mmCIF file of C-alpha atoms in Angstrom:
data_model
loop_
_atom_site.group_PDB
_atom_site.id
_atom_site.type_symbol
_atom_site.label_atom_id
_atom_site.label_comp_id
_atom_site.label_asym_id
_atom_site.label_seq_id
_atom_site.Cartn_x
_atom_site.Cartn_y
_atom_site.Cartn_z
ATOM 1 C CA MET A 1239 38.761 3.960 30.677
ATOM 2 C CA ILE A 1240 36.452 6.269 28.408
ATOM 3 C CA ALA A 1241 32.393 6.465 29.150
ATOM 4 C CA VAL A 1242 30.832 5.235 26.140
ATOM 5 C CA THR A 1243 27.271 6.997 26.094
ATOM 6 C CA SER A 1244 24.526 5.559 23.884
ATOM 7 C CA GLY A 1245 21.793 7.230 22.313
ATOM 8 C CA PRO A 1246 17.890 6.775 22.975
ATOM 9 C CA VAL A 1247 16.462 4.383 22.446
ATOM 10 C CA LEU A 1248 14.084 4.247 19.797
ATOM 11 C CA ALA A 1249 10.577 2.715 20.279
ATOM 12 C CA ALA A 1250 9.902 -0.203 17.794
ATOM 13 C CA PRO A 1251 8.164 0.506 14.092
ATOM 14 C CA PHE A 1252 4.067 0.563 13.747
ATOM 15 C CA ALA A 1253 2.492 -1.217 11.582
ATOM 16 C CA PHE A 1254 -1.236 0.057 10.502
ATOM 17 C CA ILE A 1255 -3.345 -2.962 9.301
ATOM 18 C CA SER A 1256 -7.049 -1.976 7.750
ATOM 19 C CA GLY A 1257 -10.224 -4.227 8.095
ATOM 20 C CA SER A 1258 -13.826 -4.386 7.863
ATOM 21 C CA ASP A 1259 -16.500 -6.816 8.530
ATOM 22 C CA LEU A 1260 -17.550 -5.795 4.707
ATOM 23 C CA VAL A 1261 -21.107 -4.765 6.823
ATOM 24 C CA ASP A 1262 -20.778 -2.245 8.807
ATOM 25 C CA SER A 1263 -17.704 -2.277 10.466
ATOM 26 C CA SER A 1264 -14.449 -0.938 9.481
ATOM 27 C CA THR A 1265 -11.010 -0.096 11.478
ATOM 28 C CA LEU A 1266 -7.059 0.565 11.306
ATOM 29 C CA SER A 1267 -5.388 -1.277 13.668
ATOM 30 C CA VAL A 1268 -2.213 -0.196 15.206
ATOM 31 C CA PHE A 1269 0.095 -2.805 15.790
ATOM 32 C CA ASP A 1270 3.639 -2.765 17.558
ATOM 33 C CA THR A 1271 6.368 -5.169 15.956
ATOM 34 C CA ALA A 1272 8.071 -5.168 18.838
ATOM 35 C CA THR A 1273 5.389 -7.737 20.845
ATOM 36 C CA ASN A 1274 3.315 -7.947 17.799
ATOM 37 C CA SER A 1275 0.375 -7.139 19.596
ATOM 38 C CA VAL A 1276 -2.518 -4.859 18.679
ATOM 39 C CA THR A 1277 -1.867 -1.485 20.819
ATOM 40 C CA ALA A 1278 -4.699 -0.038 19.606
ATOM 41 C CA THR A 1279 -8.211 0.248 16.845
ATOM 42 C CA ILE A 1280 -9.175 3.244 15.171
ATOM 43 C CA PRO A 1281 -12.895 3.404 13.421
ATOM 44 C CA ILE A 1282 -12.679 4.662 9.914
ATOM 45 C CA GLY A 1283 -15.432 4.225 7.511
ATOM 46 C CA GLY A 1284 -16.212 2.698 4.969
ATOM 47 C CA TYR A 1285 -14.606 -0.166 2.951
ATOM 48 C CA PRO A 1286 -10.728 0.157 3.133
ATOM 49 C CA PHE A 1287 -7.463 -1.215 0.824
ATOM 50 C CA GLY A 1288 -4.401 1.088 0.221
ATOM 51 C CA VAL A 1289 -2.678 2.213 2.961
ATOM 52 C CA ALA A 1290 0.466 4.683 3.234
ATOM 53 C CA VAL A 1291 2.837 5.578 5.813
ATOM 54 C CA THR A 1292 4.572 8.897 5.577
ATOM 55 C CA ALA A 1293 8.527 8.562 5.539
ATOM 56 C CA SER A 1294 8.299 10.561 9.128
ATOM 57 C CA GLY A 1295 5.939 7.766 9.912
ATOM 58 C CA THR A 1296 3.817 10.833 11.746
ATOM 59 C CA ARG A 1297 0.845 10.525 9.050
ATOM 60 C CA VAL A 1298 -0.734 7.417 7.588
ATOM 61 C CA TYR A 1299 -3.645 6.969 4.694
ATOM 62 C CA VAL A 1300 -6.058 5.189 3.777
ATOM 63 C CA THR A 1301 -8.437 5.010 0.858
ATOM 64 C CA ILE A 1302 -12.193 3.798 1.740
ATOM 65 C CA GLU A 1303 -14.601 2.663 -0.247
ATOM 66 C CA THR A 1304 -17.881 3.261 0.481
ATOM 67 C CA PRO A 1305 -21.155 2.796 -2.585
ATOM 68 C CA THR A 1306 -21.568 6.480 -2.994
ATOM 69 C CA GLY A 1307 -18.071 7.222 -3.710
ATOM 70 C CA GLY A 1308 -14.434 7.005 -2.167
ATOM 71 C CA ALA A 1309 -12.098 9.022 -0.499
ATOM 72 C CA VAL A 1310 -8.866 9.149 0.869
ATOM 73 C CA GLN A 1311 -8.611 9.683 4.684
ATOM 74 C CA ALA A 1312 -5.292 10.880 6.788
ATOM 75 C CA ILE A 1313 -4.698 9.494 10.223
ATOM 76 C CA ASP A 1314 -1.909 11.197 12.989
ATOM 77 C CA THR A 1315 -0.494 8.769 14.604
ATOM 78 C CA ALA A 1316 0.496 10.904 17.323
ATOM 79 C CA THR A 1317 -3.387 10.625 18.311
ATOM 80 C CA ASN A 1318 -4.629 7.966 16.353
ATOM 81 C CA SER A 1319 -7.180 10.586 15.109
ATOM 82 C CA ILE A 1320 -8.807 11.246 11.632
ATOM 83 C CA VAL A 1321 -7.871 14.584 10.969
ATOM 84 C CA MET A 1322 -7.970 14.944 6.717
ATOM 85 C CA ASN A 1323 -10.872 13.445 4.971
ATOM 86 C CA LYS A 1324 -10.377 13.772 1.074
ATOM 87 C CA ALA A 1325 -13.778 12.752 -0.790
ATOM 88 C CA LEU A 1326 -12.670 12.178 -4.151
ATOM 89 C CA GLY A 1327 -16.695 12.214 -5.411
ATOM 90 C CA ILE A 1328 -19.418 10.211 -6.243
ATOM 91 C CA LEU A 1329 -18.804 6.837 -8.049
ATOM 92 C CA THR A 1330 -15.883 6.725 -7.479
ATOM 93 C CA THR A 1331 -13.308 3.224 -6.219
ATOM 94 C CA PRO A 1332 -10.228 4.382 -4.575
ATOM 95 C CA PHE A 1333 -6.958 1.350 -4.240
ATOM 96 C CA GLY A 1334 -3.639 2.297 -4.121
ATOM 97 C CA VAL A 1335 -1.902 5.297 -2.064
ATOM 98 C CA ALA A 1336 1.289 6.301 -2.253
ATOM 99 C CA THR A 1337 3.237 9.596 -0.966
ATOM 100 C CA ASN A 1338 6.372 11.210 -2.024
ATOM 101 C CA PRO A 1339 9.552 10.769 -0.018
ATOM 102 C CA SER A 1340 8.865 14.287 2.086
ATOM 103 C CA GLY A 1341 5.419 13.520 2.237
ATOM 104 C CA THR A 1342 4.336 16.479 0.737
ATOM 105 C CA ARG A 1343 2.486 14.956 -1.761
ATOM 106 C CA LEU A 1344 -0.195 12.659 -1.746
ATOM 107 C CA TYR A 1345 -1.238 10.113 -4.810
ATOM 108 C CA VAL A 1346 -4.406 8.383 -5.182
ATOM 109 C CA THR A 1347 -5.384 6.182 -7.990
ATOM 110 C CA TYR A 1348 -9.442 4.712 -8.531
ATOM 111 C CA LEU A 1349 -11.660 4.324 -10.519
ATOM 112 C CA ASP A 1350 -14.021 6.861 -11.761
ATOM 113 C CA GLU A 1351 -18.068 5.205 -12.541
ATOM 114 C CA SER A 1352 -19.344 9.174 -13.623
ATOM 115 C CA ASP A 1353 -16.964 9.550 -16.171
ATOM 116 C CA GLY A 1354 -17.799 6.516 -18.141
ATOM 117 C CA MET A 1355 -15.625 4.371 -16.075
ATOM 118 C CA ARG A 1356 -12.303 6.389 -16.304
ATOM 119 C CA SER A 1357 -9.399 4.914 -14.135
ATOM 120 C CA ASN A 1358 -7.775 8.867 -12.585
ATOM 121 C CA MET A 1359 -4.522 9.859 -10.214
ATOM 122 C CA ASP A 1360 -4.983 12.634 -8.034
ATOM 123 C CA VAL A 1361 -2.306 14.288 -6.865
ATOM 124 C CA ILE A 1362 -3.017 15.929 -4.030
ATOM 125 C CA ASP A 1363 -1.480 18.535 -0.944
ATOM 126 C CA THR A 1364 -1.553 16.640 2.135
ATOM 127 C CA ALA A 1365 -0.449 19.931 3.942
ATOM 128 C CA THR A 1366 -4.653 21.336 2.723
ATOM 129 C CA GLY A 1367 -6.079 18.430 1.527
ATOM 130 C CA PHE A 1368 -6.368 20.459 -2.231
ATOM 131 C CA GLU A 1369 -6.746 18.307 -5.107
ATOM 132 C CA LEU A 1370 -3.807 19.624 -7.807
ATOM 133 C CA SER A 1371 -3.717 17.574 -10.830
ATOM 134 C CA THR A 1372 -6.010 15.010 -11.836
ATOM 135 C CA VAL A 1373 -4.176 12.780 -14.163
ATOM 136 C CA LEU A 1374 -6.171 10.620 -16.492
ATOM 137 C CA LEU A 1375 -4.293 6.864 -16.869
ATOM 138 C CA ASP A 1376 -5.629 5.058 -19.501
ATOM 139 C CA VAL A 1377 -9.205 4.659 -21.599
ATOM 140 C CA GLU A 1378 -11.913 3.384 -20.321
ATOM 141 C CA GLY A 1379 -12.565 0.454 -17.890
ATOM 142 C CA ASN A 1380 -8.202 0.394 -17.264
ATOM 143 C CA ASP A 1381 -9.312 -0.009 -13.485
ATOM 144 C CA ALA A 1382 -5.685 1.577 -11.934
ATOM 145 C CA ARG A 1383 -4.364 -0.741 -9.170
ATOM 146 C CA GLY A 1384 -0.721 -0.135 -6.931
ATOM 147 C CA VAL A 1385 1.156 3.381 -7.159
ATOM 148 C CA VAL A 1386 4.385 3.548 -5.627
ATOM 149 C CA VAL A 1387 6.563 6.989 -6.057
ATOM 150 C CA ASN A 1388 10.463 6.905 -6.611
ATOM 151 C CA PRO A 1389 13.468 7.446 -4.240
ATOM 152 C CA ALA A 1390 14.528 10.236 -6.168
ATOM 153 C CA ASP A 1391 10.962 11.955 -6.126
ATOM 154 C CA THR A 1392 10.796 11.864 -9.877
ATOM 155 C CA ARG A 1393 7.987 9.275 -10.856
ATOM 156 C CA ILE A 1394 5.116 7.139 -10.162
ATOM 157 C CA TYR A 1395 4.647 4.276 -11.383
ATOM 158 C CA VAL A 1396 1.230 3.286 -12.229
ATOM 159 C CA THR A 1397 -0.393 -0.950 -12.503
ATOM 160 C CA ASN A 1398 -3.046 -0.825 -15.222
ATOM 161 C CA PRO A 1399 -4.814 -4.239 -14.873
ATOM 162 C CA ASN A 1400 -7.000 -4.161 -17.555
ATOM 163 C CA SER A 1401 -3.968 -3.125 -20.242
ATOM 164 C CA ASN A 1402 -1.497 -4.943 -18.778
ATOM 165 C CA THR A 1403 0.570 -1.842 -19.017
ATOM 166 C CA VAL A 1404 2.371 0.374 -15.948
ATOM 167 C CA THR A 1405 1.874 4.427 -16.369
ATOM 168 C CA VAL A 1406 4.870 6.127 -15.673
ATOM 169 C CA ILE A 1407 3.611 9.481 -14.611
ATOM 170 C CA ASP A 1408 6.773 12.823 -14.646
ATOM 171 C CA THR A 1409 6.201 14.116 -10.300
ATOM 172 C CA THR A 1410 6.517 17.660 -11.434
ATOM 173 C CA SER A 1411 4.598 18.531 -14.482
ATOM 174 C CA HIS A 1412 2.275 15.332 -13.861
ATOM 175 C CA ALA A 1413 2.238 14.155 -17.404
ATOM 176 C CA ILE A 1414 2.428 10.565 -18.450
ATOM 177 C CA VAL A 1415 6.442 10.042 -20.389
ATOM 178 C CA SER A 1416 5.817 5.905 -20.871
ATOM 179 C CA THR A 1417 3.186 2.974 -20.800
ATOM 180 C CA ILE A 1418 4.994 -0.193 -20.598
ATOM 181 C CA THR A 1419 3.238 -3.310 -21.597
ATOM 182 C CA VAL A 1420 3.995 -5.901 -18.670
ATOM 183 C CA GLY A 1421 2.228 -9.596 -17.369
ATOM 184 C CA SER A 1422 -1.942 -10.507 -17.327
ATOM 185 C CA LEU A 1423 -2.940 -8.201 -14.341
ATOM 186 C CA PRO A 1424 -0.512 -5.725 -12.722
ATOM 187 C CA PHE A 1425 -1.569 -5.237 -8.928
ATOM 188 C CA GLY A 1426 0.929 -4.482 -6.331
ATOM 189 C CA VAL A 1427 5.001 -2.935 -7.510
ATOM 190 C CA ALA A 1428 7.689 -1.810 -5.457
ATOM 191 C CA VAL A 1429 11.072 0.119 -6.849
ATOM 192 C CA ASN A 1430 14.130 -0.946 -5.317
ATOM 193 C CA PRO A 1431 15.638 1.615 -2.735
ATOM 194 C CA ALA A 1432 18.661 2.897 -5.841
ATOM 195 C CA GLY A 1433 15.488 3.723 -8.474
ATOM 196 C CA ALA A 1434 16.612 1.547 -10.538
ATOM 197 C CA GLN A 1435 14.370 -1.757 -10.786
ATOM 198 C CA VAL A 1436 10.557 -1.221 -10.573
ATOM 199 C CA TYR A 1437 8.829 -4.637 -9.334
ATOM 200 C CA VAL A 1438 5.453 -5.170 -10.943
ATOM 201 C CA ALA A 1439 3.347 -8.578 -9.516
ATOM 202 C CA ASN A 1440 0.812 -9.651 -12.404
ATOM 203 C CA SER A 1441 -2.035 -11.289 -11.097
ATOM 204 C CA GLY A 1442 -3.237 -13.058 -14.417
ATOM 205 C CA SER A 1443 0.672 -14.492 -15.488
ATOM 206 C CA ASN A 1444 1.085 -15.181 -11.574
ATOM 207 C CA ASP A 1445 4.436 -13.903 -12.568
ATOM 208 C CA VAL A 1446 6.774 -10.365 -11.441
ATOM 209 C CA SER A 1447 7.610 -8.049 -14.079
ATOM 210 C CA VAL A 1448 11.039 -6.237 -13.813
ATOM 211 C CA ILE A 1449 12.051 -3.126 -15.615
ATOM 212 C CA ASP A 1450 14.155 -0.659 -15.923
ATOM 213 C CA ALA A 1451 13.599 2.504 -14.449
ATOM 214 C CA ALA A 1452 16.558 4.089 -17.200
ATOM 215 C CA THR A 1453 15.188 2.873 -20.505
ATOM 216 C CA ASN A 1454 10.956 1.827 -18.884
ATOM 217 C CA THR A 1455 11.953 -1.642 -20.867
ATOM 218 C CA VAL A 1456 10.719 -4.925 -18.726
ATOM 219 C CA ILE A 1457 14.755 -6.807 -18.232
ATOM 220 C CA ALA A 1458 12.812 -10.129 -16.796
ATOM 221 C CA THR A 1459 9.968 -12.225 -15.902
ATOM 222 C CA VAL A 1460 9.996 -14.332 -12.939
ATOM 223 C CA PRO A 1461 7.422 -17.133 -11.592
ATOM 224 C CA VAL A 1462 5.732 -16.748 -8.795
ATOM 225 C CA GLY A 1463 2.888 -18.122 -6.725
ATOM 226 C CA ALA A 1464 -1.127 -18.108 -7.921
ATOM 227 C CA ILE A 1465 -2.194 -14.620 -8.138
ATOM 228 C CA PRO A 1466 -0.428 -12.939 -6.876
ATOM 229 C CA ARG A 1467 -0.835 -9.032 -4.747
ATOM 230 C CA GLY A 1468 1.408 -6.925 -3.141
ATOM 231 C CA VAL A 1469 5.438 -6.987 -3.758
ATOM 232 C CA ALA A 1470 8.099 -5.344 -1.553
ATOM 233 C CA VAL A 1471 11.672 -4.672 -2.031
ATOM 234 C CA HIS A 1472 14.432 -5.208 1.309
ATOM 235 C CA PRO A 1473 15.804 -1.792 1.880
ATOM 236 C CA ASP A 1474 18.756 -3.288 1.214
ATOM 237 C CA GLY A 1475 17.329 -4.066 -2.214
ATOM 238 C CA SER A 1476 18.654 -8.156 -2.252
ATOM 239 C CA ARG A 1477 14.855 -9.714 -2.384
ATOM 240 C CA VAL A 1478 11.727 -8.892 -3.646
ATOM 241 C CA TYR A 1479 8.253 -10.075 -1.872
ATOM 242 C CA VAL A 1480 5.686 -11.008 -3.025
ATOM 243 C CA ALA A 1481 2.410 -12.077 -1.617
ATOM 244 C CA ASN A 1482 0.561 -15.095 -3.626
ATOM 245 C CA LEU A 1483 -3.540 -14.500 -2.388
ATOM 246 C CA GLU A 1484 -4.760 -18.017 -3.967
ATOM 247 C CA GLY A 1485 -1.592 -19.919 -3.472
ATOM 248 C CA ASN A 1486 -1.259 -19.107 0.274
ATOM 249 C CA SER A 1487 2.648 -18.072 0.170
ATOM 250 C CA VAL A 1488 5.140 -15.492 0.062
ATOM 251 C CA SER A 1489 7.776 -15.461 -2.916
ATOM 252 C CA VAL A 1490 11.315 -14.727 -1.660
ATOM 253 C CA ILE A 1491 13.202 -13.640 -4.962
ATOM 254 C CA ASP A 1492 16.621 -13.055 -5.557
ATOM 255 C CA ALA A 1493 16.938 -9.141 -6.934
ATOM 256 C CA ALA A 1494 20.404 -10.494 -8.385
ATOM 257 C CA SER A 1495 19.729 -13.581 -10.699
ATOM 258 C CA ASN A 1496 16.049 -12.846 -11.139
ATOM 259 C CA THR A 1497 15.055 -15.918 -9.236
ATOM 260 C CA VAL A 1498 12.315 -17.469 -6.189
ATOM 261 C CA ILE A 1499 14.942 -18.548 -3.717
ATOM 262 C CA ALA A 1500 11.865 -19.203 -1.146
ATOM 263 C CA THR A 1501 8.515 -19.865 -0.878
ATOM 264 C CA VAL A 1502 7.322 -19.059 2.716
ATOM 265 C CA PRO A 1503 3.232 -20.288 3.726
ATOM 266 C CA VAL A 1504 1.461 -18.173 5.298
ATOM 267 C CA GLY A 1505 -2.655 -17.480 6.070
ATOM 268 C CA ALA A 1506 -5.268 -18.262 3.814
ATOM 269 C CA GLY A 1507 -5.575 -15.130 1.087
ATOM 270 C CA PRO A 1508 -2.295 -13.009 1.577
ATOM 271 C CA VAL A 1509 -2.551 -9.863 0.172
ATOM 272 C CA GLY A 1510 -0.097 -6.381 1.233
ATOM 273 C CA VAL A 1511 3.362 -7.081 2.251
ATOM 274 C CA SER A 1512 5.487 -4.226 4.363
ATOM 275 C CA LEU A 1513 9.183 -4.841 5.852
ATOM 276 C CA THR A 1514 10.441 -3.085 8.920
ATOM 277 C CA PRO A 1515 12.445 -0.230 8.398
ATOM 278 C CA ASP A 1516 16.034 -2.595 9.194
ATOM 279 C CA GLY A 1517 14.698 -5.304 7.161
ATOM 280 C CA SER A 1518 14.721 -8.026 9.384
ATOM 281 C CA ARG A 1519 10.792 -8.751 9.165
ATOM 282 C CA LEU A 1520 8.408 -8.188 6.650
ATOM 283 C CA TYR A 1521 4.348 -8.547 7.801
ATOM 284 C CA VAL A 1522 1.878 -10.434 5.121
ATOM 285 C CA THR A 1523 -1.451 -8.793 6.350
ATOM 286 C CA ASN A 1524 -4.094 -12.720 5.199
ATOM 287 C CA SER A 1525 -6.915 -11.270 4.145
ATOM 288 C CA ILE A 1526 -8.913 -14.562 4.543
ATOM 289 C CA ALA A 1527 -7.987 -15.654 7.600
ATOM 290 C CA SER A 1528 -7.609 -13.278 9.345
ATOM 291 C CA THR A 1529 -4.473 -12.285 10.918
ATOM 292 C CA VAL A 1530 -0.797 -11.065 9.974
ATOM 293 C CA SER A 1531 2.051 -13.125 9.829
ATOM 294 C CA ALA A 1532 6.087 -11.696 10.593
ATOM 295 C CA ILE A 1533 8.312 -13.591 8.531
ATOM 296 C CA ASP A 1534 12.075 -13.750 9.734
ATOM 297 C CA THR A 1535 13.985 -12.157 5.867
ATOM 298 C CA ALA A 1536 17.256 -14.230 7.277
ATOM 299 C CA THR A 1537 15.816 -17.576 7.486
ATOM 300 C CA ASN A 1538 12.248 -17.190 5.485
ATOM 301 C CA THR A 1539 10.004 -19.087 8.503
ATOM 302 C CA VAL A 1540 7.091 -17.565 10.113
ATOM 303 C CA THR A 1541 7.945 -16.321 13.843
ATOM 304 C CA ALA A 1542 4.174 -15.472 14.699
ATOM 305 C CA THR A 1543 0.892 -15.533 13.044
ATOM 306 C CA VAL A 1544 -1.640 -12.618 15.573
ATOM 307 C CA ALA A 1545 -5.021 -12.451 14.724
ATOM 308 C CA ALA A 1546 -5.899 -8.923 13.250
ATOM 309 C CA GLY A 1547 -10.239 -7.682 12.713
ATOM 310 C CA PRO A 1548 -11.430 -9.294 9.740
ATOM 311 C CA PHE A 1549 -10.445 -8.803 6.227
ATOM 312 C CA PRO A 1550 -6.974 -7.608 7.069
ATOM 313 C CA VAL A 1551 -5.412 -6.142 3.436
ATOM 314 C CA SER A 1552 -3.808 -2.852 3.656
ATOM 315 C CA PHE A 1553 -1.852 -2.598 0.549
ATOM 316 C CA GLY A 1554 1.055 -0.872 -0.264
ATOM 317 C CA VAL A 1555 3.818 1.074 2.183
ATOM 318 C CA PHE A 1556 2.106 0.037 5.820
ATOM 319 C CA ILE A 1557 5.256 -0.016 8.447
ATOM 320 C CA GLY A 1558 5.929 2.967 9.829
ATOM 321 C CA PRO A 1559 10.056 4.390 10.265
ATOM 322 C CA LEU A 1560 12.098 3.155 13.442
ATOM 323 C CA GLY A 1561 10.365 5.488 16.050
ATOM 324 C CA SER A 1562 7.539 6.200 14.383
ATOM 325 C CA ALA A 1563 4.233 6.762 17.135
ATOM 326 C CA GLY A 1564 2.357 4.458 18.263
ATOM 327 C CA GLY A 1565 -0.513 6.318 20.034
ATOM 328 C CA PRO A 1566 -1.689 5.950 23.300
ATOM 329 C CA GLY A 1567 -5.282 5.084 22.728
ATOM 330 C CA PRO A 1568 -7.772 4.845 19.884
ATOM 331 C CA GLY A 1569 -9.300 7.595 17.427
ATOM 332 C CA PRO A 1570 -12.616 10.209 17.883
ATOM 333 C CA GLY A 1571 -14.644 7.832 16.935
ATOM 334 C CA PRO A 1572 -16.773 6.286 13.845
ATOM 335 C CA GLY A 1573 -17.021 8.324 11.100
ATOM 336 C CA PRO A 1574 -14.962 10.476 9.059
ATOM 337 C CA GLY A 1575 -13.439 13.687 10.083
ATOM 338 C CA PRO A 1576 -13.494 17.087 8.661
ATOM 339 C CA ASN A 1577 -13.274 17.324 4.484
ATOM 340 C CA THR A 1578 -10.846 19.501 3.530
ATOM 341 C CA GLY A 1579 -11.817 19.062 0.027
ATOM 342 C CA THR A 1580 -14.211 20.244 -2.212
ATOM 343 C CA HIS A 1581 -16.511 16.697 -2.906
ATOM 344 C CA PRO A 1582 -19.505 15.090 -0.762
ATOM 345 C CA VAL A 1583 -18.263 13.557 2.256
ATOM 346 C CA PRO A 1584 -19.193 9.715 0.906
ATOM 347 C CA THR A 1585 -22.177 7.967 3.329
ATOM 348 C CA LEU A 1586 -20.947 4.801 5.013
ATOM 349 C CA GLY A 1587 -22.769 1.368 4.094
ATOM 350 C CA VAL A 1588 -23.000 -2.159 2.199
ATOM 351 C CA TRP A 1589 -19.630 -2.272 -0.394
ATOM 352 C CA GLY A 1590 -18.441 -4.564 -2.350
ATOM 353 C CA LEU A 1591 -15.059 -6.844 -3.279
ATOM 354 C CA SER A 1592 -14.349 -4.969 -6.621
ATOM 355 C CA ALA A 1593 -10.520 -4.019 -5.237
ATOM 356 C CA LEU A 1594 -9.424 -8.005 -4.542
#
């Protein structure tokens, strides 16, 4: 008889759910996807919106809006503590955030009201917290939202709602290489694992634009629910999931035929969607219902609805890899961590809902 020894059992991935009472309390909840329960709550400052977990699962980045300016915070997932607070400047409103596959670069989209209402994307060195470059995305008032990096780490895609475009940026030169016209009010964006297709949720036209990444052209338009926001692609590339804010649903798109094959009812006001690494479950943040829905991707049915903090959003990739740390307890308490940037740290106050 041959003895078979199994390898280490990896912990289930953790989800990181941002929430705010829109008055004076904001948190990032650490959510165990094995038990569908909150294991820790990290106090953060300002109104959180974008969330990005690194591929290694060691860091979570959150964009924060306050009345005086925006910031991006980094949380160490082993200790659930804030280890960086990078201010973006006064009168800035940050939205999307993404990391490159190696976790060495951070990309943050924001509106800069101090510079004629321009939309920018900062390129930040995650080791030092310093800005390497600022990319002017479009004309005045463009109001960029979603951002994603392709798996090959060669291109960045940014949605621009006011100009109905997607900006394509070279990751080495930080130069804009293409501007693609899509549907009305593009918001969420995701790339398939092969890097061949880019999916854009258009909130004004209630559809998804499918972009050929090789030619930077739209090759299909898929009707979905009312006011689509977040979008995610299954790890095998076969399915695309779109959160419909006013439809209170998730549209499931077959990537081969570019057709909707299921519409899954969830809680009120879904915004963020993120998949577990094995693709077996999709998690949805329901901003108005203050819940998180867990969907079985094999049956396209909701298997759990869990109470979250007030107004959960987590716009972006908010689930870590298999075996990612989840920390034993809460972080150091309210307020910003060390400011490793060059701007003053914004203060907490009353903020608006401009992101939604």
